[in-house]
mmCIF file of C-alpha atoms in Angstrom:
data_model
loop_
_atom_site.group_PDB
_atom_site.id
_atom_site.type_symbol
_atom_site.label_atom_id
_atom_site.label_comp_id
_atom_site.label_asym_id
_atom_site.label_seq_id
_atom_site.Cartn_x
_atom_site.Cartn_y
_atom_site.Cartn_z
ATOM 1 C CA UNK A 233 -49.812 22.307 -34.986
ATOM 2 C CA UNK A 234 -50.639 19.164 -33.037
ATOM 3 C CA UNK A 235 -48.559 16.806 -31.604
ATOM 4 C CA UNK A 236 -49.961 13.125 -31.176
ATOM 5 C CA UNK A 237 -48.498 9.592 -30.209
ATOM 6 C CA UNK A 238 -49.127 6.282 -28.863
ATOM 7 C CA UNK A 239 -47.546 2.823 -27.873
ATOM 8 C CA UNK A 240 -48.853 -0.599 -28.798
ATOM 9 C CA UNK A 241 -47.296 -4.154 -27.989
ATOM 10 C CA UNK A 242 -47.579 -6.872 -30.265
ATOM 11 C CA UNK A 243 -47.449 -10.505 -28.867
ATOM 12 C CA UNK A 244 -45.006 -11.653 -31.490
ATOM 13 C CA UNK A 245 -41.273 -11.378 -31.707
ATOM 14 C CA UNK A 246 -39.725 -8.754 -33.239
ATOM 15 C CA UNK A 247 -39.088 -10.232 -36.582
ATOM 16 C CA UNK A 248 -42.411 -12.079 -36.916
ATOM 17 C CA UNK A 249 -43.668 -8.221 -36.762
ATOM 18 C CA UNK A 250 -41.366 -6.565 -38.964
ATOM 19 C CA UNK A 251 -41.322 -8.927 -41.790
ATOM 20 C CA UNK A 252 -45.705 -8.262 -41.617
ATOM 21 C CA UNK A 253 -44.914 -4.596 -41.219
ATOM 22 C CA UNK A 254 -42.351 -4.779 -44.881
ATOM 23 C CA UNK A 255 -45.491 -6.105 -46.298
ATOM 24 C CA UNK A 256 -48.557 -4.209 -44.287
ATOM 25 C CA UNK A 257 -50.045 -3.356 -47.694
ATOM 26 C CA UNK A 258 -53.139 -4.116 -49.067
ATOM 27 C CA UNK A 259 -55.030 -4.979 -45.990
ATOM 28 C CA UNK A 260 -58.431 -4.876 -45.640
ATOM 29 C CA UNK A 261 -58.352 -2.268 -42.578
ATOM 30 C CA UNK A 262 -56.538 0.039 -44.617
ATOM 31 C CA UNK A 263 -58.212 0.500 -48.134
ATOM 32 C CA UNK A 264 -57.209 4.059 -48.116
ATOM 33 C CA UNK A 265 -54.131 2.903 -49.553
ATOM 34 C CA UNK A 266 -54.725 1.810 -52.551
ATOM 35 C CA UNK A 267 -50.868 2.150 -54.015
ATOM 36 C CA UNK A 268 -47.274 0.938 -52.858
ATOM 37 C CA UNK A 269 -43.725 1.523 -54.719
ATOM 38 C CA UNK A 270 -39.985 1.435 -53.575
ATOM 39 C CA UNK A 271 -38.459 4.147 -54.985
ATOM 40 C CA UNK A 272 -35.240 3.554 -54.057
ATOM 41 C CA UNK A 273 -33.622 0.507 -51.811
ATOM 42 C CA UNK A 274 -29.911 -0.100 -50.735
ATOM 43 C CA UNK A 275 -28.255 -1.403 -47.996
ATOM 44 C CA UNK A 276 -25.968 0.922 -46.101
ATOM 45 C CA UNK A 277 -22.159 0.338 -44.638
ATOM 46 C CA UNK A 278 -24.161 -0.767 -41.216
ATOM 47 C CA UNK A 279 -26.371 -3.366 -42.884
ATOM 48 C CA UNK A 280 -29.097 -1.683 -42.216
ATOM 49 C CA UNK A 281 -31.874 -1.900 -44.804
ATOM 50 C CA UNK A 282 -33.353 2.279 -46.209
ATOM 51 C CA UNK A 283 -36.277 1.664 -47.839
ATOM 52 C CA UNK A 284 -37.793 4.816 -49.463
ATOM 53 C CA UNK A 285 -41.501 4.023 -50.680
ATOM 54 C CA UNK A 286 -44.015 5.766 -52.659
ATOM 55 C CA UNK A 287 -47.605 5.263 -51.238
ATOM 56 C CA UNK A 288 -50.649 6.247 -52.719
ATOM 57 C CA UNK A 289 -53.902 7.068 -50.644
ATOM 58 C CA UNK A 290 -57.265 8.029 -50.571
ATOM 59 C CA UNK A 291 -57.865 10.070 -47.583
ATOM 60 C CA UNK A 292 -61.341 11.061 -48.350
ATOM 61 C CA UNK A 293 -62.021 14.517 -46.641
ATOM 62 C CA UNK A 294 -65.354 15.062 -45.602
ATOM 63 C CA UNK A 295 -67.249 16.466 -48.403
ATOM 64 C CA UNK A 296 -67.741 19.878 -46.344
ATOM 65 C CA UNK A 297 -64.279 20.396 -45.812
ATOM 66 C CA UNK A 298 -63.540 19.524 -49.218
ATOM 67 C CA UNK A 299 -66.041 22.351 -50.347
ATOM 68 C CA UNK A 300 -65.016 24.950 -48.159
ATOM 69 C CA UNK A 301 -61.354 24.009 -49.454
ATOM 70 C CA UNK A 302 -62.374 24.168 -53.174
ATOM 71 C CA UNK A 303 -60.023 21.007 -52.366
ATOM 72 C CA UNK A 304 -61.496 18.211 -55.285
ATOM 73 C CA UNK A 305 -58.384 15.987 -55.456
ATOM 74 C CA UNK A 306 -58.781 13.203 -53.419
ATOM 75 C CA UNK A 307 -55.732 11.058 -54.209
ATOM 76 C CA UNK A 308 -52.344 11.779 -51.834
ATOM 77 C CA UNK A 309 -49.438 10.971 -52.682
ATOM 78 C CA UNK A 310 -47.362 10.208 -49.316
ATOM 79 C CA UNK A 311 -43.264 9.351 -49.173
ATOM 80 C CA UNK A 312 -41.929 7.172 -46.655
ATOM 81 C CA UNK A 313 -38.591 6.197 -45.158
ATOM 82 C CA UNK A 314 -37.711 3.314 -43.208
ATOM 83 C CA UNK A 315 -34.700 1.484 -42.241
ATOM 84 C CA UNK A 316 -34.029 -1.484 -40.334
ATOM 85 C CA UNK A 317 -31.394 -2.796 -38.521
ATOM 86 C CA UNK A 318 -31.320 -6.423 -37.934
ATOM 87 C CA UNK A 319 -28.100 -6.203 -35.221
ATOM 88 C CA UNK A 320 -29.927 -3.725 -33.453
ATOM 89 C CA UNK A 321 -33.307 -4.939 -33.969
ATOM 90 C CA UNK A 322 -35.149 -1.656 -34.602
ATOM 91 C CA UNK A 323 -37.166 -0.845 -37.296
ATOM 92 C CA UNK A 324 -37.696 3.091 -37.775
ATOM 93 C CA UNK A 325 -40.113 4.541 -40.566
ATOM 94 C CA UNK A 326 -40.958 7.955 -41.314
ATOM 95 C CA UNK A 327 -43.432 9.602 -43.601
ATOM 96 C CA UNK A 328 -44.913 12.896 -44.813
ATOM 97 C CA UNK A 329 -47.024 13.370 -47.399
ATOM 98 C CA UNK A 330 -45.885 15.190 -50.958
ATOM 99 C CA UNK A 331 -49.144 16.330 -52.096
ATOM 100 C CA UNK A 332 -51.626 18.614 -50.783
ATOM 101 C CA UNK A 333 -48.605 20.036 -48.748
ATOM 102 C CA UNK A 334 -50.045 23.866 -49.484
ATOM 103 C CA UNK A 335 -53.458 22.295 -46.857
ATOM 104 C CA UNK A 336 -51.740 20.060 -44.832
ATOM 105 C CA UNK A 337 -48.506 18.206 -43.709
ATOM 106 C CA UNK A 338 -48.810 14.656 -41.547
ATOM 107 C CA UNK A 339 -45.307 13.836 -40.387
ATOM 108 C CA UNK A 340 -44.993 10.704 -38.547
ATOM 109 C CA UNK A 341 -42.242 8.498 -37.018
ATOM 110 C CA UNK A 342 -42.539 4.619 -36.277
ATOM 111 C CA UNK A 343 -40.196 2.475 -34.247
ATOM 112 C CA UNK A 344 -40.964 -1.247 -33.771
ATOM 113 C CA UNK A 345 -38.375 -2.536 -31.069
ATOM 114 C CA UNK A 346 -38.397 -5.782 -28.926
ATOM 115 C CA UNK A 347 -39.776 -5.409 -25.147
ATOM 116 C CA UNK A 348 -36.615 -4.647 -23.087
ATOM 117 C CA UNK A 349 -37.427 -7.274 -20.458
ATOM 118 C CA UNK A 350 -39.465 -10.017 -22.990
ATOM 119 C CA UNK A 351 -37.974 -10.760 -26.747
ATOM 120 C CA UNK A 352 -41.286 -12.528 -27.538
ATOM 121 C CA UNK A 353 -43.177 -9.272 -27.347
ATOM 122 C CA UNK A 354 -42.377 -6.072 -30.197
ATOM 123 C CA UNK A 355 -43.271 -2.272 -28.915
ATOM 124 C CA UNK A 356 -44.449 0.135 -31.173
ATOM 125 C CA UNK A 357 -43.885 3.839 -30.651
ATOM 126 C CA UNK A 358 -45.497 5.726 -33.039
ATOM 127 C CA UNK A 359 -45.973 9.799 -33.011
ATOM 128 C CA UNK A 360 -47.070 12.565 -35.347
ATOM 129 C CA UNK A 361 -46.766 15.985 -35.999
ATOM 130 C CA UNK A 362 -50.297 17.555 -38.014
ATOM 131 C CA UNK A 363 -50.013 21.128 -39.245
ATOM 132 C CA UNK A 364 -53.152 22.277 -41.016
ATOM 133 C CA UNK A 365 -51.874 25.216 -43.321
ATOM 134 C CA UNK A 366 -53.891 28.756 -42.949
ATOM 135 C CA UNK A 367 -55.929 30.454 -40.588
ATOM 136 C CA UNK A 368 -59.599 29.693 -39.782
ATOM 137 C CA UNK A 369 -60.008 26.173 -40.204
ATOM 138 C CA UNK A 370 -56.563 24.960 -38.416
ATOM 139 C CA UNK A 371 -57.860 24.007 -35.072
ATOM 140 C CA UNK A 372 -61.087 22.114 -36.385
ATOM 141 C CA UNK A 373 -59.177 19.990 -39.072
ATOM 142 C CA UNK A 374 -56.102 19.569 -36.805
ATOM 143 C CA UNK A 375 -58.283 18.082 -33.948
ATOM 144 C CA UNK A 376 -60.372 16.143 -36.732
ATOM 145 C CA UNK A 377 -56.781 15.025 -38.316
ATOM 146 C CA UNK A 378 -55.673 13.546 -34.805
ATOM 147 C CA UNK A 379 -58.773 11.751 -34.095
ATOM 148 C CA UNK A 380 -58.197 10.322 -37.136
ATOM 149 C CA UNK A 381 -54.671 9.479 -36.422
ATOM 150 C CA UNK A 382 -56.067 7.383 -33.348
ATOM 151 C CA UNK A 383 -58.778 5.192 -35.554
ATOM 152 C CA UNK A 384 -55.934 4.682 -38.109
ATOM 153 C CA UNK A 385 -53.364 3.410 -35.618
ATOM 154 C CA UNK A 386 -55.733 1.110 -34.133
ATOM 155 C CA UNK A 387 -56.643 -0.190 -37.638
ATOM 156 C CA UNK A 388 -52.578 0.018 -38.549
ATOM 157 C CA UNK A 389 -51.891 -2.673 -35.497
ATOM 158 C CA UNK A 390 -54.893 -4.746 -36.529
ATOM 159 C CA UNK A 391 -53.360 -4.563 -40.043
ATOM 160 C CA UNK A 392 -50.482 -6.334 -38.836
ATOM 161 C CA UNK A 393 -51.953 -8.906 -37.027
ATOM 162 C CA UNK A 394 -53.916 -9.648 -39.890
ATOM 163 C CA UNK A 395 -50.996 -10.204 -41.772
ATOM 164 C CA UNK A 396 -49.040 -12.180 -39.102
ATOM 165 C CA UNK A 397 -52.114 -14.553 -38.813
ATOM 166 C CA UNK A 398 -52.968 -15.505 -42.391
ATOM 167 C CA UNK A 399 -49.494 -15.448 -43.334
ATOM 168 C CA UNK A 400 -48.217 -18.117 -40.395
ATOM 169 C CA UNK A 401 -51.883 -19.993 -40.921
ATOM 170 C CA UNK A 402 -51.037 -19.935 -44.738
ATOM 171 C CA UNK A 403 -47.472 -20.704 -44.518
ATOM 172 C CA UNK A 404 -47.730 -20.704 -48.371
ATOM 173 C CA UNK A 405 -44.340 -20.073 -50.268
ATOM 174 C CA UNK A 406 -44.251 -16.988 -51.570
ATOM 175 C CA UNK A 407 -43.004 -18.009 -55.497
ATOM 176 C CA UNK A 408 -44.719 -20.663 -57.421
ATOM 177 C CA UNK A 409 -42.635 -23.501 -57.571
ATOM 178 C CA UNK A 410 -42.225 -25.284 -60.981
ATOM 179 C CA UNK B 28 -50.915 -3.733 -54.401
ATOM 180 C CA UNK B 29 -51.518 -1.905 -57.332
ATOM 181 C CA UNK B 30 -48.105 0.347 -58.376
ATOM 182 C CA UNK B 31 -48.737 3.902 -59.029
ATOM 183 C CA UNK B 32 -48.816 3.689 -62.671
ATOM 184 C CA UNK B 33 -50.718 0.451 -63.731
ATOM 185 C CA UNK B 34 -48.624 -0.809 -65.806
ATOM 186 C CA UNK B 35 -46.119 -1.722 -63.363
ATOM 187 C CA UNK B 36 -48.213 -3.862 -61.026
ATOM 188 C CA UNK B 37 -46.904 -7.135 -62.649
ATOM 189 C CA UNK B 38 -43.246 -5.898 -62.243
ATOM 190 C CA UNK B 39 -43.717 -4.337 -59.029
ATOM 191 C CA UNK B 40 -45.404 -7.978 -57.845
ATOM 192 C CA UNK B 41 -42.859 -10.210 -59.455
ATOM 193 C CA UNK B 42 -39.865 -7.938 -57.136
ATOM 194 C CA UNK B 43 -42.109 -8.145 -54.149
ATOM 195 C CA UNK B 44 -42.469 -11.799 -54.216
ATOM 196 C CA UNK B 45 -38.506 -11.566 -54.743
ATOM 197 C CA UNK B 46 -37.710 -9.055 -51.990
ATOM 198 C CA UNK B 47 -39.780 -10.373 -49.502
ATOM 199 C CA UNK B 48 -38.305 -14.038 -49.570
ATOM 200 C CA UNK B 49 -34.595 -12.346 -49.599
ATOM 201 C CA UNK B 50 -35.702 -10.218 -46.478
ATOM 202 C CA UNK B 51 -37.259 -12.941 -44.532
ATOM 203 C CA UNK B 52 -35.130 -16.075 -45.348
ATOM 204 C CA UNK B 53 -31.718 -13.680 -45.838
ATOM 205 C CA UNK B 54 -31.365 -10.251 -44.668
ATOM 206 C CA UNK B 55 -33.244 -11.132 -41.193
ATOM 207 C CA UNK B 56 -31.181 -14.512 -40.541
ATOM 208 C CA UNK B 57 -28.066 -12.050 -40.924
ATOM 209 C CA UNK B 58 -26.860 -12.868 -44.163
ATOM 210 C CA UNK B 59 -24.835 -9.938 -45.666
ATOM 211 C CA UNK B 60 -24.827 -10.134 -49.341
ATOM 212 C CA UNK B 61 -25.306 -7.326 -52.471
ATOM 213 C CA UNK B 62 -28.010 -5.611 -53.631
ATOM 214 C CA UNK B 63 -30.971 -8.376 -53.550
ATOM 215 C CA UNK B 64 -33.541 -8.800 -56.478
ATOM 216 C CA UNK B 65 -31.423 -6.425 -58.706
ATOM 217 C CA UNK B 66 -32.693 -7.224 -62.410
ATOM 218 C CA UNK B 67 -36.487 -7.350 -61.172
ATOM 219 C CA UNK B 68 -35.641 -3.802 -59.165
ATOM 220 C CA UNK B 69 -34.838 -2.242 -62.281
ATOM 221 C CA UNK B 70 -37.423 -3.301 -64.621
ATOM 222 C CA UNK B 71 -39.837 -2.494 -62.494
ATOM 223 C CA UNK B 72 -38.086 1.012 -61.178
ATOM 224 C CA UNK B 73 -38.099 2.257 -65.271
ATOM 225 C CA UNK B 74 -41.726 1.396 -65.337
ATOM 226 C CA UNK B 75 -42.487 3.427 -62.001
ATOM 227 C CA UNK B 76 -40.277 6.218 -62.808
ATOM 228 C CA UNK B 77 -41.896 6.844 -66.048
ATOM 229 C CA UNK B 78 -45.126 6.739 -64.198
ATOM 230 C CA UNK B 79 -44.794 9.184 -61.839
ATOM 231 C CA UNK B 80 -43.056 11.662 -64.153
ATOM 232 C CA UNK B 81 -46.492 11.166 -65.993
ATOM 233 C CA UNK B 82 -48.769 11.985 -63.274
ATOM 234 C CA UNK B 83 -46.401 14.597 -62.109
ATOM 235 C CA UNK B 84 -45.511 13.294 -59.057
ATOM 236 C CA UNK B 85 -43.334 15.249 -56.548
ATOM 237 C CA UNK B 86 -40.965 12.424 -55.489
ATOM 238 C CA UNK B 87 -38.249 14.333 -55.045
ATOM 239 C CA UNK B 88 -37.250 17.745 -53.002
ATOM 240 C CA UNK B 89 -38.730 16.422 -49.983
ATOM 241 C CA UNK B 90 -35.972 15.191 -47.623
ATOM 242 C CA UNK B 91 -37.921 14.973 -44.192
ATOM 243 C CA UNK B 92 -35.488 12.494 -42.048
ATOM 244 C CA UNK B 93 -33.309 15.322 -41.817
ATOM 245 C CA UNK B 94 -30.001 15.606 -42.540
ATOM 246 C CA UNK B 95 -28.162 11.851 -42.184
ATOM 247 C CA UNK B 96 -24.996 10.808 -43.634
ATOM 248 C CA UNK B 97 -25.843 7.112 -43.932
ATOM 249 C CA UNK B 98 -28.410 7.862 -46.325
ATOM 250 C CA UNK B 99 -28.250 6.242 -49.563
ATOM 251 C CA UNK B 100 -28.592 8.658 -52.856
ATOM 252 C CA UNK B 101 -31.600 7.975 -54.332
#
């Protein structure tokens, strides 16, 4: 098992963030997703928004590992949760994947929050817990998993600043009117 | 975004566009209402459904934020 996590700060308010992080996906830093669904959406006595998504991703093994496996299936199918609270203004998602769960399970936990001392900035903690299932290979793919855990968060923050930038430099409506 | 089962990508964009204006001009300016984008939700939730019972996909069993009374059923 390894344990990973990080912090990033956006320069953007807290909702200017969370309304790029409802709709991270597609992105052209993350084309390993190549599916999104909601599954299920309500609103709870709190007001708080649970979202419970269905993503589906492409995370591409090395071909070595994938032999060694006798692993061929490529496509993962990963379940999220998130919920946000608008009083509070915290967003909180989880995820672990559903598929491939006999090799591997990536459990990770998001929280965007505004800076304490600055509402024009938005702090991201983000951790994860990697268990690689079996014996011989666990230390080599966990330490591979986590490195890849650190390219993929850096990509995930650039993902939302990609969105916050076209879509305030758009500042198209989202419908077609007429 | 594609939806899991290809068919649904029109549905799934058509709630989308919906949801995404409700969240950002409603539920974030603190407007409390019902159940937003309801008839798109379910048109495109029959379409998904039957999708992932097609590719066999194991949506449900996995409960991994832990036990939590606030959750919705789903």
């Amino acid at each position: 098992m390894k344990i990973w996590s990080t912090e990033h700060v956006f320069s953007y308010p807290w909702e200017t963030v969370i309304k790029a992080a409802m709709r991270k996906y597609p992105n052209p830093m993350n084309p390993s997703v190549v599916g999104v669904d909601v599954l299920d959406r309500s609103l709870d006595t709190e007001g708080r928004l649970h979202s419970h998504r269905l993503l589906s991703t492409e995370w591409g093994l090395p071909g070595i590992v994938r032999a060694i496996l006798g692993n061929t299936q490529t496509r993962t199918y990963v379940k999220e949760h998130s919920i946000v609270d608008p009083g509070e203004k915290k967003m909180e998602l989880c995820s672990t994947n559903i598929t491939l769960t006999n090799l591997v399970s990536v459990d990770e936990r998001l929280v965007y929050r505004p800076h304490p001392d600055n509402p024009e900035v938005t702090i991201l903690t983000q951790e994860a817990i990697i268990t690689v299932k079996g014996v011989s290979l666990s230390s080599y793919l966990e330490g591979m998993m986590a490195r890849r855990m650190s390219a993929n968060a850096r990509k995930g923050w650039d993902a939302i600043e990609w969105i916050i930038q076209n879509s305030e430099r758009e500042n198209l409506p989202l419908c077609d009117v007429g | 975004m594609n939806s899991v089962g290809e068919a649904c990508t029109e549905l799934k964009r058509e709630y989308d566009q919906c949801f995404n204006r409700w969240f950002a001009e409603s539920f974030l300016k603190g407007e409390r209402g019902g159940e937003p984008c309801g008839d798109s939700f379910k048109r495109y939730q029959l379409c998904v459904q039957r999708a992932i019972r097609e590719k066999d996909i194991p949506v449900d069993g996995v409960d991994f934020m832990g036990p939590n009374k606030d959750k919705p059923e789903s």
